[in-house]
Every structure is written in structure tokens, then in C-alpha cells.
């Protein structure tokens, strides 16, 4: 939610900032702005709307300074407008902010009584006034920031500039992500790694409570007590090309097509075919703990929650441990019964989702062990969990999750295999069969992607439908939810996912000849029942798009459109089923002309409750 960047060094600062914001726009796109020095003064350019509007505003204008900050906004306090766009400047202090200041109203009153005049409705503006207040009292820039932060309640990643000091960029972090990129004679700050990848792969990941002072010569980091700390730089092995569109019309399409590669990267080095087991060295679970696990909680939001629902089937099948899958925002508010012998697994692409993070903290507070499945290295979840397993999907830029979902399913499969083997519930031979089949999955995904033209035709045929139903049963039910979510979020067509057996308890009333129903009808132990559901829909003249097992002529005869899904184990079929549903949503959205990569009102990582 909101992205910030900052730069100090010899390059053309405004260009570095704008390029960085382009790679952060997935975090919000209600307005954008930069603050850069020109002839010793801080110049601010900011504009409501997408980044292109800011670029138009700047036009050919150039700035001579070597330090600057930038922001792309997802509005929380104050509607999207030029006035509410960041950076905000008071006196000599300009600020960009990601997060929420909870006590901004009371601070605003105090500052107003001291003569400060506010020009926006944002919570952020008080930060610039507060720091400026202390600068005016004679404190150094760093001291003024530290004192101001002591007075602020809430979350923040901040980039701060001071008029009169072109050798100073201050960054601060609390509960909102912030990284520092270490170049040669130049330094960067950003909410995430991709904006900095074209310049360096060496990063410092800031911790909560830390404040960093960047000049063109060095970076100093101070902890919450104000003591300077030495931070170990980390090397990130993502390449800048991974964050480019690579000839595809949209990031989302590129990311859908990247899935076979993402799965290969995620399983690489994590399989022991000989032992019929998964190698999750990064987890170093104590085997005695695994044997004692009473319950597993899978907690996530949105698409990652759908992965959790699939994970429940996998773990219960392979390990016979009861699993609860729950939504981050629900879990912690129901005083969950969780404790020492329970394992909480949080699943998150960004590793920054506020509700998921809060669930992890609650579970740890109650004594549970916490494992995070994350895509973003060193994200908050990754750092706060006892163990972390990374999905190696590479940077995901499209706001709708695609390749990270596939890799989450793979990790959950590996986790279930590992625990199942450790508990002796899966034999070595069974493990080998599972691995053999998993290794085939990327190839089967490639096969599936070849259906993209067929899916595009189906999307065109149903382009004017106003509502869709998605039906699935068992382990395929979460994929029905995921298909519906994808369609809703990028094409703005109303869609609902249902367990197929529930249709007769209500949704059947919606069915008429206008209503397309996507049925996940691959062969498994509930196949016959799904066929009956198809009959029920057809009897009411609904239009059925079926996803069926290869050459299932019986289904093909009954339905309006059929997409064949390559044969694999039922436990791996969800990975394949997801692909045509992602493509269906993608083509519907593209044909409608929506902004596929940046759907309205959404942001990629939801760092507010
Ligand atoms: C949907 C989507 C969101 C995210 C959700 C959780 O396509 O991307 O529903 O899945 O916001 O995000 P993470 O996985 O970063 O915790």
C-alpha cells in the first residue's frame, strides 16, 4: 500500500525516482509525486492519477540536485487528489510515507495551535510539520526525525529530505517495508527490491524502529534506542529483467506464462528422489516437534488463502493432522484456540499483508510455532516467523497473483510430503511416486498454456455475461474460488465460487440461459457427483464451460465448452486447473479494456488492516 523510493548519488535523480516508481506502481496508483533539489531548493511535482500523469506534468523539466524522494499512493486518509499526493512539505522538510499514523488528529491539533497550516487531508502531512517543528527548535535533521518518531503512533516507511542539506536523505521504518540499496557512490531506498534491481543487488533490509542516514558517501543505521548498528548487506539474486514485461502485453500475462519456470525454481534442490522425500533444509524442523504437532493452522488472505484451502486437503491427506485454513483478518479476532503443539503456517506473496502478520504475532504470543511461506525475501513475515520457506517465483508485478499461487501450492505439497514422510504416514515408495509426478508438473503446465487461444475464444464468447458461477468439489473447490476472484478483480465481472454440492442450496436460483458456469470436472473420487451438477445446470439452460480430464467425451457432449486438463494426480490437478481460469480472467479483462496489471481500487500488498 503506497510505494516510496529515494535516491542519493550522481545520476539524474528525477529519472531514477520515476523509473523506480514505475516498478512500485503495483503498490498503489491513486497519485504520484517526487521531491528533488534544484538550485538548492526542494522542488515538488505531484499529480493525482497514474504515474503517466506525473510524467506529463514534469515534461522536459530538469533538476540539478543529487538527492530526491518519490511516492506512489494508495489512498487511505484523504481522497486521491493533487493536494493529498505525496511528497508533503512543511518548512524545510519534505516527506514521503507508506503506512498509517493513528494519532495524527491529536498531533494535528497541537501543531495547529502552534501556527502550523495544513494543506491536505492526509495523516502524512503531520510528519513533515512535526519534524520541521524540531528542526526549527535547533535540533539536527537526524535528532529532529528521532524525536518526531517518538511522538508518532502507527506504521511507517519514510523518506525525508531537508532543504539546505543536499547531502542528507533520511529513511525510517516501523511495520512497513523498507530496503536500502547499496550502489557504488550512490544509495537507494524503496518499499521493495524491484525498483533498485537495475542498479545493485546488495541490500540492507531495515528492521522496525530503525532510522537510516544516507549521504553520497555512506549509510548509517540507528536502532530504536538511537545507537548506531552494523547491518550485514544481503545479496538478492533476482535479475532486473525479471521485473520487465519481456514483450508481453501485460505483466499478468507474462507471469501466467512464467509459471512452469517458477515451479521449476521452487522445487529445485528440494527433492530427494532417492528418499522419496522433500528437502526443506531452510526449515530445519525438529523431528520431535513434527511428531508432537496437534493441529496446523494455515492463515492467509485473498489468493494466498485459496492456496491455504488447497493446503488443508494436502496436509490432511498426507499427514492425517487436522488443519484449519483461515483468513488473516478473521483468525485473530476470534481468540483462536492455539498453543504450544500447534503449527501456524502463514502464506503470503508479499510477506507484508497486515492481517496475516497480525495473525502470526497472535499465534506466536500464544506459544505456537510459526512457519512463513513467502515470495519476498526478508519480508516482515519471513523475519518474524520461526521458519521460512521461500517460493522462488521471482518478482510478481501484476496486482493479481498468478505465479506465486502456483508456487505456494507446490510448497504446500512439499511440506505435506515432508511431514507425512517424517510421521511415517507416507512410505518411501509413495513419496517417490509423488515426486515423480511433481517433476512432470512444469511440463504439464506448458501443455496447459498451449490452450491459451482456445481460452481467449471462450472469453470472447462470454464477454457480455454479467455474472459467472465457478463450481468445484474437494481439493478443486478452492480453485473455483480462485477463478472467481481473478475474474472479479481484473475484469470487474461479478463471479462466485461455490462447492458444487452447495449449488442446490441456493445459487441454482441464479441459473438461466444468460449465466455461464465454469465447472471443474476432472476425474477424481467426486467426479460422478460433479457430472450430476452439470446435468442440473443444463436442465435449467445454463451455459457450462467445463474443465475436464483429457478426452472425457462424456463431459464434452454435455457442455457448451470444454477445456481439457492434462492427467496428473488429484493432489496436483489444482495447479493445472488454475491456468485456464487465470487466462479466462485475463482475456475477459483485456477484451473489456480494463487496466489488467493495476485494477481499480486494488494494491498488491495490503499493509493496512
Ligand atoms: C489476488 C491477490 C490478493 C492477494 C492478497 C494477499 O489476486 O493478489 O488477493 O493474494 O492481498 O496478499 P499476499 O499474498 O501478499 O499476502
XYZ file of C-alpha atoms and ligand atoms in Angstrom:
625
model
C 0.000 0.000 0.000
C 1.807 3.035 -1.291
C 5.337 2.766 -2.542
C 8.246 5.020 -1.660
C 11.625 5.486 -3.307
C 14.618 7.664 -2.595
C 17.970 8.278 -4.229
C 21.231 9.998 -3.435
C 24.038 9.927 -5.995
C 25.317 11.291 -9.292
C 22.573 10.058 -11.652
C 19.704 12.175 -12.933
C 17.673 11.980 -9.721
C 14.187 12.607 -11.115
C 14.670 9.866 -13.708
C 15.837 7.336 -11.113
C 12.811 8.180 -8.979
C 10.273 7.948 -11.813
C 11.763 4.660 -13.054
C 11.645 3.346 -9.505
C 8.026 4.393 -9.080
C 7.139 2.553 -12.290
C 8.313 -0.648 -10.615
C 6.388 0.176 -7.463
C 3.154 1.268 -9.053
C 1.645 -2.101 -8.182
C 1.544 -0.846 -4.581
C -0.913 1.916 -5.403
C -1.743 4.240 -8.224
C -4.115 6.931 -6.974
C -1.474 9.655 -7.316
C 2.289 10.020 -7.622
C 4.904 12.626 -6.786
C 8.578 13.403 -6.386
C 10.674 15.896 -4.426
C 14.093 16.802 -5.848
C 16.575 19.577 -5.302
C 17.024 22.295 -7.885
C 19.302 25.264 -7.320
C 19.407 24.435 -3.620
C 15.631 24.327 -3.140
C 13.322 21.336 -2.807
C 11.007 21.211 -5.818
C 7.869 19.106 -5.557
C 5.918 17.755 -8.518
C 2.866 15.651 -7.700
C -0.285 14.691 -9.511
C -3.488 12.770 -8.947
C -3.831 9.657 -11.126
C -1.335 7.233 -12.523
C 2.348 7.882 -12.898
C 1.934 8.881 -16.558
C 0.090 11.997 -15.323
C 3.099 12.944 -13.228
C 5.392 12.303 -16.177
C 3.224 14.603 -18.315
C 3.406 17.250 -15.600
C 7.198 17.088 -15.433
C 7.548 17.001 -19.241
C 11.061 18.057 -20.233
C 11.811 19.815 -16.943
C 15.226 19.013 -15.459
C 16.547 19.349 -11.910
C 20.188 19.746 -10.924
C 20.133 18.141 -7.446
C 21.568 14.766 -6.467
C 19.048 13.639 -3.899
C 15.299 13.022 -4.028
C 12.288 11.048 -2.854
C 9.204 9.727 -4.644
C 5.830 8.191 -3.852
C 3.002 6.283 -5.473
C -0.190 6.357 -3.434
C -2.992 4.019 -2.438
C -5.340 6.406 -0.670
C -6.213 5.771 2.983
C -6.607 9.187 4.651
C -7.952 11.681 2.136
C -9.328 11.064 -1.362
C -6.976 10.848 -4.358
C -6.144 14.458 -5.328
C -3.166 16.667 -6.146
C -3.216 18.134 -2.610
C -3.238 14.739 -0.925
C -0.487 13.373 -3.172
C 2.944 12.953 -1.563
C 5.577 14.342 -1.025
C 4.314 16.660 1.709
C 6.470 19.605 2.688
C 6.400 21.814 5.768
C 9.041 24.481 6.256
C 12.283 22.830 5.214
C 11.127 19.218 5.483
C 9.697 17.065 2.662
C 8.323 13.599 3.399
C 7.034 10.519 1.575
C 5.236 7.916 3.676
C 3.806 4.428 3.422
C 1.699 3.398 6.408
C -0.849 4.955 8.705
C -0.361 7.461 11.510
C -3.008 6.582 14.059
C -2.709 9.634 16.318
C -2.486 12.185 13.502
C -5.643 14.077 14.527
C -4.407 14.872 18.028
C -0.932 15.771 16.725
C -2.530 17.971 14.058
C -4.454 19.915 16.726
C -1.277 20.517 18.739
C 0.637 21.621 15.643
C -2.213 23.876 14.513
C -2.197 25.563 17.910
C 1.498 26.306 17.288
C 0.657 28.023 13.998
C 1.188 25.211 11.512
C -1.097 25.417 8.485
C -2.153 22.198 6.771
C -2.981 21.901 3.110
C -4.013 18.247 2.770
C -6.363 15.737 4.405
C -3.600 13.184 4.868
C -2.149 11.729 8.037
C 1.302 12.047 6.443
C 1.395 15.815 6.379
C 1.714 15.968 10.164
C 5.058 14.138 9.925
C 6.653 16.904 7.877
C 5.254 19.544 10.255
C 6.360 17.661 13.341
C 9.925 17.190 12.098
C 10.060 20.787 10.932
C 8.945 21.890 14.392
C 12.016 20.231 15.932
C 14.335 21.480 13.184
C 13.139 24.986 13.986
C 13.888 24.348 17.649
C 17.511 23.808 16.611
C 17.819 20.004 16.525
C 19.897 18.351 13.795
C 17.955 16.649 10.993
C 18.593 13.200 12.464
C 17.653 14.249 16.002
C 14.511 16.006 14.760
C 13.409 12.827 12.989
C 14.082 10.660 16.024
C 12.154 12.928 18.383
C 9.248 13.221 15.946
C 9.045 9.437 15.561
C 8.803 9.019 19.321
C 5.584 11.047 19.209
C 4.011 9.141 16.337
C 1.785 6.093 16.802
C 1.228 3.854 13.803
C 3.147 2.350 10.935
C 5.545 3.992 8.542
C 8.230 3.681 5.926
C 9.551 7.172 5.409
C 11.849 9.042 3.065
C 12.750 12.536 4.287
C 14.623 15.479 2.696
C 15.818 18.713 4.317
C 16.081 21.963 2.398
C 19.563 23.351 2.870
C 21.203 19.919 3.157
C 21.719 18.190 -0.161
C 23.907 15.544 1.443
C 21.142 14.056 3.547
C 18.376 11.537 2.921
C 16.768 10.005 5.996
C 14.801 6.756 5.959
C 12.816 5.218 8.809
C 10.799 2.071 9.192
C 8.109 0.718 11.504
C 5.762 -2.027 10.340
C 6.017 -1.001 6.675
C 8.726 -2.481 4.476
C 11.820 -0.510 3.546
C 15.075 -1.585 1.913
C 18.300 0.279 1.232
C 20.200 -0.441 -1.997
C 23.969 -0.131 -1.796
C 25.500 1.119 -5.050
C 28.990 2.461 -5.690
C 28.929 6.094 -4.612
C 25.131 6.059 -4.662
C 22.375 4.759 -2.394
C 18.705 3.993 -2.823
C 15.722 3.424 -0.599
C 12.490 1.702 -1.643
C 9.471 -0.131 -0.301
C 10.534 -3.214 -2.223
C 13.521 -4.611 -4.095
C 12.499 -4.309 -7.810
C 12.983 -0.510 -8.220
C 16.591 -0.852 -7.114
C 17.489 -4.009 -9.077
C 18.754 -2.142 -12.186
C 21.464 -0.522 -10.041
C 22.551 -3.040 -7.409
C 21.736 -6.403 -5.898
C 23.198 -5.580 -2.470
C 20.610 -4.610 0.088
C 20.151 -3.709 3.705
C 16.741 -4.750 4.983
C 15.646 -2.272 7.623
C 14.113 -3.501 10.865
C 11.263 -1.949 12.811
C 12.349 1.096 14.751
C 15.457 1.709 12.650
C 16.402 5.068 11.172
C 18.985 5.383 8.379
C 21.036 8.409 7.429
C 22.187 8.301 3.812
C 24.733 10.622 2.208
C 26.501 10.189 -1.112
C 29.414 8.634 0.812
C 27.877 6.299 3.361
C 24.839 4.810 5.037
C 24.480 4.826 8.826
C 21.710 2.861 10.514
C 20.484 3.519 14.067
C 18.301 1.212 16.145
C 15.205 2.195 18.101
C 17.397 3.264 21.067
C 19.379 5.587 18.810
C 22.577 3.503 18.800
C 24.368 3.007 15.517
C 24.132 -0.616 14.366
C 26.180 -2.503 11.841
C 23.972 -4.164 9.268
C 25.041 -7.117 7.156
C 24.221 -6.410 3.470
C 22.341 -9.230 1.722
C 22.673 -10.172 -1.946
C 19.392 -10.644 -3.821
C 19.570 -12.994 -6.786
C 16.610 -11.590 -8.729
C 17.663 -10.034 -12.029
C 16.291 -6.702 -13.275
C 14.896 -8.474 -16.373
C 12.613 -10.468 -14.115
C 10.797 -7.232 -13.371
C 10.286 -6.329 -17.082
C 7.344 -7.231 -19.329
C 9.599 -9.090 -21.778
C 7.416 -8.478 -24.843
C 4.108 -9.456 -23.211
C 1.218 -7.004 -23.316
C 0.818 -7.153 -19.538
C 2.831 -8.327 -16.552
C -0.053 -10.610 -15.646
C 0.133 -12.469 -18.951
C 3.900 -12.751 -18.660
C 3.561 -14.064 -15.122
C 0.942 -16.641 -16.167
C 3.328 -17.901 -18.847
C 6.262 -17.892 -16.442
C 4.597 -20.422 -14.153
C 6.376 -23.560 -15.375
C 9.712 -21.803 -14.778
C 8.586 -20.538 -11.380
C 7.620 -24.068 -10.331
C 10.965 -25.466 -11.504
C 12.807 -22.800 -9.491
C 10.651 -23.563 -6.455
C 11.299 -27.310 -6.465
C 14.963 -27.075 -7.453
C 17.139 -28.627 -4.732
C 14.101 -29.529 -2.634
C 13.502 -33.093 -3.783
C 15.218 -36.280 -2.760
C 14.003 -38.787 -5.328
C 16.119 -41.439 -3.661
C 14.475 -40.979 -0.257
C 11.046 -40.223 -1.680
C 11.054 -37.074 0.428
C 11.145 -33.301 0.238
C 14.271 -31.500 1.377
C 13.244 -28.421 3.273
C 16.600 -27.567 4.785
C 15.582 -23.979 5.190
C 13.041 -25.169 7.783
C 15.254 -27.406 9.964
C 12.190 -28.637 11.816
C 12.956 -30.523 14.961
C 11.575 -34.032 14.178
C 10.318 -34.371 17.749
C 8.239 -31.230 17.220
C 6.809 -32.610 13.983
C 5.742 -35.742 15.843
C 4.009 -33.674 18.500
C 2.037 -31.364 16.198
C -1.562 -31.371 17.333
C -3.029 -29.081 14.685
C -1.861 -26.995 11.768
C -3.331 -23.583 11.024
C -2.938 -22.226 7.507
C -3.502 -18.483 7.549
C -3.544 -16.107 4.589
C -5.613 -13.555 2.662
C -7.065 -13.430 -0.856
C -5.417 -15.707 -3.377
C -2.955 -16.962 -0.767
C -5.955 -18.035 1.329
C -7.121 -20.160 -1.581
C -3.690 -21.816 -1.514
C -4.268 -22.417 2.204
C -7.554 -24.177 1.425
C -5.751 -26.493 -1.009
C -3.030 -26.996 1.612
C -5.642 -28.248 4.073
C -6.540 -31.084 1.697
C -2.889 -31.943 1.057
C -1.780 -31.973 4.690
C -4.819 -33.828 5.953
C -4.400 -36.425 3.201
C -0.632 -36.943 3.536
C -0.154 -36.354 7.266
C -3.543 -37.038 8.914
C -3.093 -33.945 11.072
C -6.203 -31.764 11.440
C -5.785 -28.495 9.566
C -7.700 -25.255 9.884
C -7.461 -22.834 6.991
C -8.435 -19.321 7.986
C -8.381 -15.769 6.702
C -5.852 -13.494 8.400
C -8.377 -10.809 9.291
C -10.735 -13.348 10.904
C -8.277 -15.532 12.762
C -7.011 -13.193 15.405
C -10.360 -11.652 16.275
C -11.898 -14.927 17.351
C -9.489 -15.518 20.228
C -8.119 -18.596 18.438
C -7.508 -21.742 20.419
C -3.871 -22.290 19.544
C -0.829 -23.127 21.612
C 2.437 -24.913 22.068
C 1.959 -28.015 19.993
C 0.306 -26.257 17.118
C 1.983 -25.078 13.941
C 0.839 -21.870 12.306
C 1.719 -21.551 8.631
C 1.229 -18.127 7.097
C 1.138 -17.944 3.315
C 1.832 -14.664 1.558
C 3.367 -13.436 -1.664
C 4.480 -10.106 -0.222
C 5.126 -11.220 3.334
C 3.747 -7.826 4.361
C -0.023 -8.371 4.480
C -1.051 -6.677 7.729
C -3.802 -9.148 8.654
C -1.611 -12.183 8.040
C 1.217 -10.633 10.001
C -1.091 -9.853 12.901
C -2.287 -13.481 12.897
C 1.306 -14.684 13.081
C 2.021 -12.392 16.030
C -1.110 -13.572 17.839
C -0.224 -17.238 17.312
C 3.350 -16.712 18.500
C 2.086 -14.833 21.516
C 0.028 -17.891 22.378
C 3.052 -20.147 22.101
C 2.557 -21.733 18.661
C 5.459 -22.323 16.256
C 5.230 -20.179 13.142
C 6.308 -21.008 9.624
C 6.033 -18.484 6.796
C 5.668 -19.348 3.123
C 6.664 -16.141 1.326
C 7.882 -14.906 -2.014
C 9.605 -11.711 -0.921
C 12.948 -12.317 0.738
C 13.423 -10.762 4.170
C 9.813 -9.590 4.282
C 8.226 -8.979 7.681
C 6.551 -12.397 7.813
C 9.765 -14.102 6.799
C 11.634 -12.349 9.560
C 9.091 -12.750 12.322
C 8.322 -16.424 11.742
C 10.392 -19.168 13.404
C 10.933 -20.766 9.992
C 10.546 -19.606 6.429
C 10.207 -21.390 3.106
C 10.535 -19.136 0.090
C 8.576 -19.638 -3.096
C 11.045 -18.856 -5.854
C 8.523 -17.275 -8.197
C 10.619 -14.143 -8.832
C 9.129 -10.667 -8.592
C 5.397 -10.588 -9.260
C 4.390 -7.180 -10.589
C 0.820 -7.733 -11.847
C -1.506 -6.888 -8.990
C -3.437 -10.142 -9.444
C -1.417 -13.047 -8.070
C -0.720 -15.826 -10.541
C 2.705 -17.457 -10.478
C 3.067 -17.028 -6.746
C -0.167 -19.003 -6.255
C 1.215 -21.920 -8.290
C 4.435 -21.892 -6.274
C 2.545 -21.687 -2.972
C 0.671 -24.854 -3.971
C 3.990 -26.519 -4.726
C 5.472 -25.578 -1.350
C 2.366 -26.824 0.463
C 2.673 -30.099 -1.452
C 6.337 -30.385 -0.405
C 5.528 -29.512 3.191
C 2.785 -32.140 3.347
C 5.149 -34.690 1.808
C 7.937 -33.840 4.299
C 5.690 -34.088 7.364
C 3.933 -37.174 6.003
C 7.297 -38.899 5.498
C 8.591 -37.826 8.906
C 5.478 -39.204 10.598
C 5.777 -42.458 8.650
C 2.355 -41.948 7.099
C 3.803 -41.901 3.607
C 6.174 -44.689 2.617
C 9.340 -44.098 0.652
C 7.638 -45.637 -2.398
C 4.615 -43.362 -2.052
C 6.932 -40.383 -1.669
C 8.759 -41.373 -4.864
C 5.501 -41.513 -6.816
C 4.521 -38.061 -5.556
C 7.907 -36.642 -6.501
C 7.887 -38.239 -9.945
C 4.537 -36.654 -10.635
C 5.537 -33.270 -9.216
C 8.561 -33.201 -11.503
C 6.220 -33.620 -14.511
C 4.078 -30.665 -13.459
C 6.057 -27.857 -15.189
C 5.850 -29.791 -18.443
C 2.092 -30.293 -17.991
C 1.744 -26.587 -17.251
C 3.437 -25.844 -20.591
C 0.859 -28.124 -22.225
C -1.915 -26.260 -20.465
C -0.615 -22.898 -21.624
C -0.993 -24.069 -25.213
C -4.762 -23.807 -24.666
C -4.478 -20.025 -24.360
C -6.014 -19.340 -27.802
C -8.929 -21.607 -27.010
C -9.448 -19.830 -23.683
C -9.300 -16.452 -25.461
C -12.120 -17.594 -27.783
C -14.215 -18.674 -24.810
C -13.585 -15.304 -23.154
C -14.778 -13.526 -26.296
C -17.916 -15.713 -26.457
C -18.966 -14.861 -22.893
C -17.661 -11.303 -22.850
C -21.051 -9.770 -22.196
C -22.077 -12.073 -19.344
C -22.694 -10.063 -16.196
C -22.271 -12.891 -13.681
C -20.323 -16.129 -13.568
C -20.515 -19.122 -11.246
C -17.489 -21.321 -10.621
C -18.114 -24.786 -9.214
C -15.647 -27.310 -7.868
C -15.556 -30.023 -5.254
C -12.992 -31.299 -2.807
C -9.467 -30.094 -3.485
C -10.721 -28.325 -6.636
C -13.217 -26.182 -4.732
C -10.575 -23.598 -3.678
C -9.650 -23.299 -7.361
C -13.272 -22.387 -8.133
C -12.896 -19.602 -5.550
C -9.625 -18.522 -7.103
C -11.076 -18.488 -10.644
C -13.961 -16.313 -9.452
C -11.626 -13.946 -7.586
C -9.408 -13.491 -10.651
C -12.400 -12.667 -12.851
C -13.850 -10.185 -10.349
C -10.674 -8.326 -9.620
C -9.393 -7.705 -13.124
C -12.432 -7.760 -15.406
C -14.939 -6.354 -12.865
C -17.433 -9.099 -13.769
C -19.310 -10.467 -10.801
C -18.331 -14.065 -10.093
C -18.866 -16.517 -7.257
C -17.056 -19.707 -6.426
C -19.093 -22.478 -4.820
C -18.585 -26.044 -3.719
C -20.548 -27.785 -6.477
C -22.688 -29.688 -3.960
C -23.927 -26.418 -2.479
C -25.436 -25.244 -5.746
C -28.804 -26.796 -4.998
C -28.929 -24.940 -1.670
C -29.277 -21.512 -3.244
C -27.159 -20.475 -6.238
C -29.199 -22.707 -8.556
C -31.849 -19.956 -8.445
C -29.480 -17.725 -10.440
C -29.163 -20.071 -13.372
C -30.739 -19.077 -16.678
C -29.617 -19.130 -20.292
C -27.504 -15.985 -19.744
C -25.419 -17.440 -16.951
C -22.052 -19.084 -17.716
C -20.984 -21.678 -15.170
C -17.403 -22.842 -15.033
C -17.312 -26.399 -13.711
C -14.097 -28.069 -12.568
C -14.885 -31.613 -13.618
C -11.594 -33.514 -13.725
C -11.677 -37.191 -12.794
C -11.374 -37.859 -9.079
C -13.483 -39.536 -6.423
C -16.258 -36.914 -6.677
C -16.313 -36.845 -10.481
C -19.726 -38.555 -10.793
C -21.255 -36.024 -8.434
C -19.869 -33.117 -10.442
C -21.386 -34.641 -13.588
C -24.771 -34.598 -11.821
C -24.222 -30.915 -11.051
C -23.570 -30.276 -14.752
C -26.859 -32.052 -15.579
C -28.675 -29.855 -13.074
C -27.283 -26.715 -14.706
C -28.082 -27.883 -18.229
C -31.647 -28.763 -17.192
C -32.040 -25.068 -16.394
C -30.455 -23.938 -19.662
C -27.303 -22.582 -18.037
C -24.155 -22.387 -20.167
C -21.411 -24.710 -18.960
C -17.692 -24.281 -19.522
C -16.119 -27.487 -18.220
C -12.517 -28.156 -17.278
C -12.258 -31.896 -17.805
C -9.777 -34.748 -17.931
C -8.217 -35.456 -21.341
C -10.622 -36.944 -23.871
C -13.515 -37.055 -21.440
C -16.084 -37.317 -24.203
C -18.946 -37.754 -21.749
C -18.426 -34.277 -20.307
C -17.661 -32.802 -23.741
C -21.054 -33.976 -25.016
C -22.984 -32.374 -22.193
C -21.415 -28.920 -22.037
C -21.106 -25.807 -24.183
C -17.325 -25.500 -23.998
C -14.678 -27.839 -22.683
C -11.022 -27.298 -21.867
C -9.030 -30.473 -21.352
C -6.637 -30.603 -18.419
C -3.594 -32.920 -18.656
C -3.764 -36.019 -16.485
C -1.965 -35.940 -13.146
C -2.609 -36.842 -9.508
C -5.729 -35.234 -7.992
C -3.425 -33.578 -5.426
C -1.552 -31.769 -8.221
C -4.509 -31.057 -10.504
C -5.296 -27.693 -8.798
C -2.027 -26.287 -10.184
C -3.103 -27.145 -13.728
C -6.736 -26.098 -13.314
C -5.681 -22.646 -12.220
C -4.028 -21.798 -15.545
C -7.110 -21.691 -17.826
C -9.001 -19.793 -15.121
C -6.248 -17.177 -14.925
C -6.265 -16.940 -18.728
C -10.062 -16.656 -18.858
C -9.983 -13.748 -16.412
C -7.068 -12.191 -18.261
C -8.671 -12.282 -21.709
C -12.061 -11.114 -20.422
C -10.327 -8.138 -18.820
C -8.143 -7.410 -21.830
C -11.088 -7.552 -24.254
C -13.035 -5.231 -21.989
C -10.053 -2.888 -21.925
C -9.622 -2.752 -18.150
C -6.265 -1.985 -16.602
C -5.184 -5.596 -16.160
C -2.000 -5.020 -14.179
C -3.430 -2.305 -11.982
C -7.119 -2.981 -11.420
C -9.125 -0.193 -9.860
C -9.071 0.231 -6.068
C -6.553 -2.559 -5.504
C -2.957 -2.620 -4.346
C -0.568 -5.506 -4.434
C 0.474 -5.643 -0.862
C -2.140 -4.727 1.678
C -0.177 -3.369 4.588
C -3.185 -1.820 6.313
C -5.891 -3.639 8.248
C -5.488 -11.506 -5.690
C -4.421 -11.034 -4.835
C -4.733 -10.761 -3.406
C -3.586 -11.260 -2.520
C -3.839 -10.878 -1.055
C -2.766 -11.431 -0.147
O -5.027 -11.741 -6.985
O -3.325 -10.866 -5.263
O -5.941 -11.333 -3.027
O -3.491 -12.647 -2.657
O -3.874 -9.490 -0.951
O -1.513 -10.947 -0.497
P -0.186 -11.661 -0.009
O -0.121 -12.993 -0.687
O 0.918 -10.739 -0.433
O -0.289 -11.812 1.473
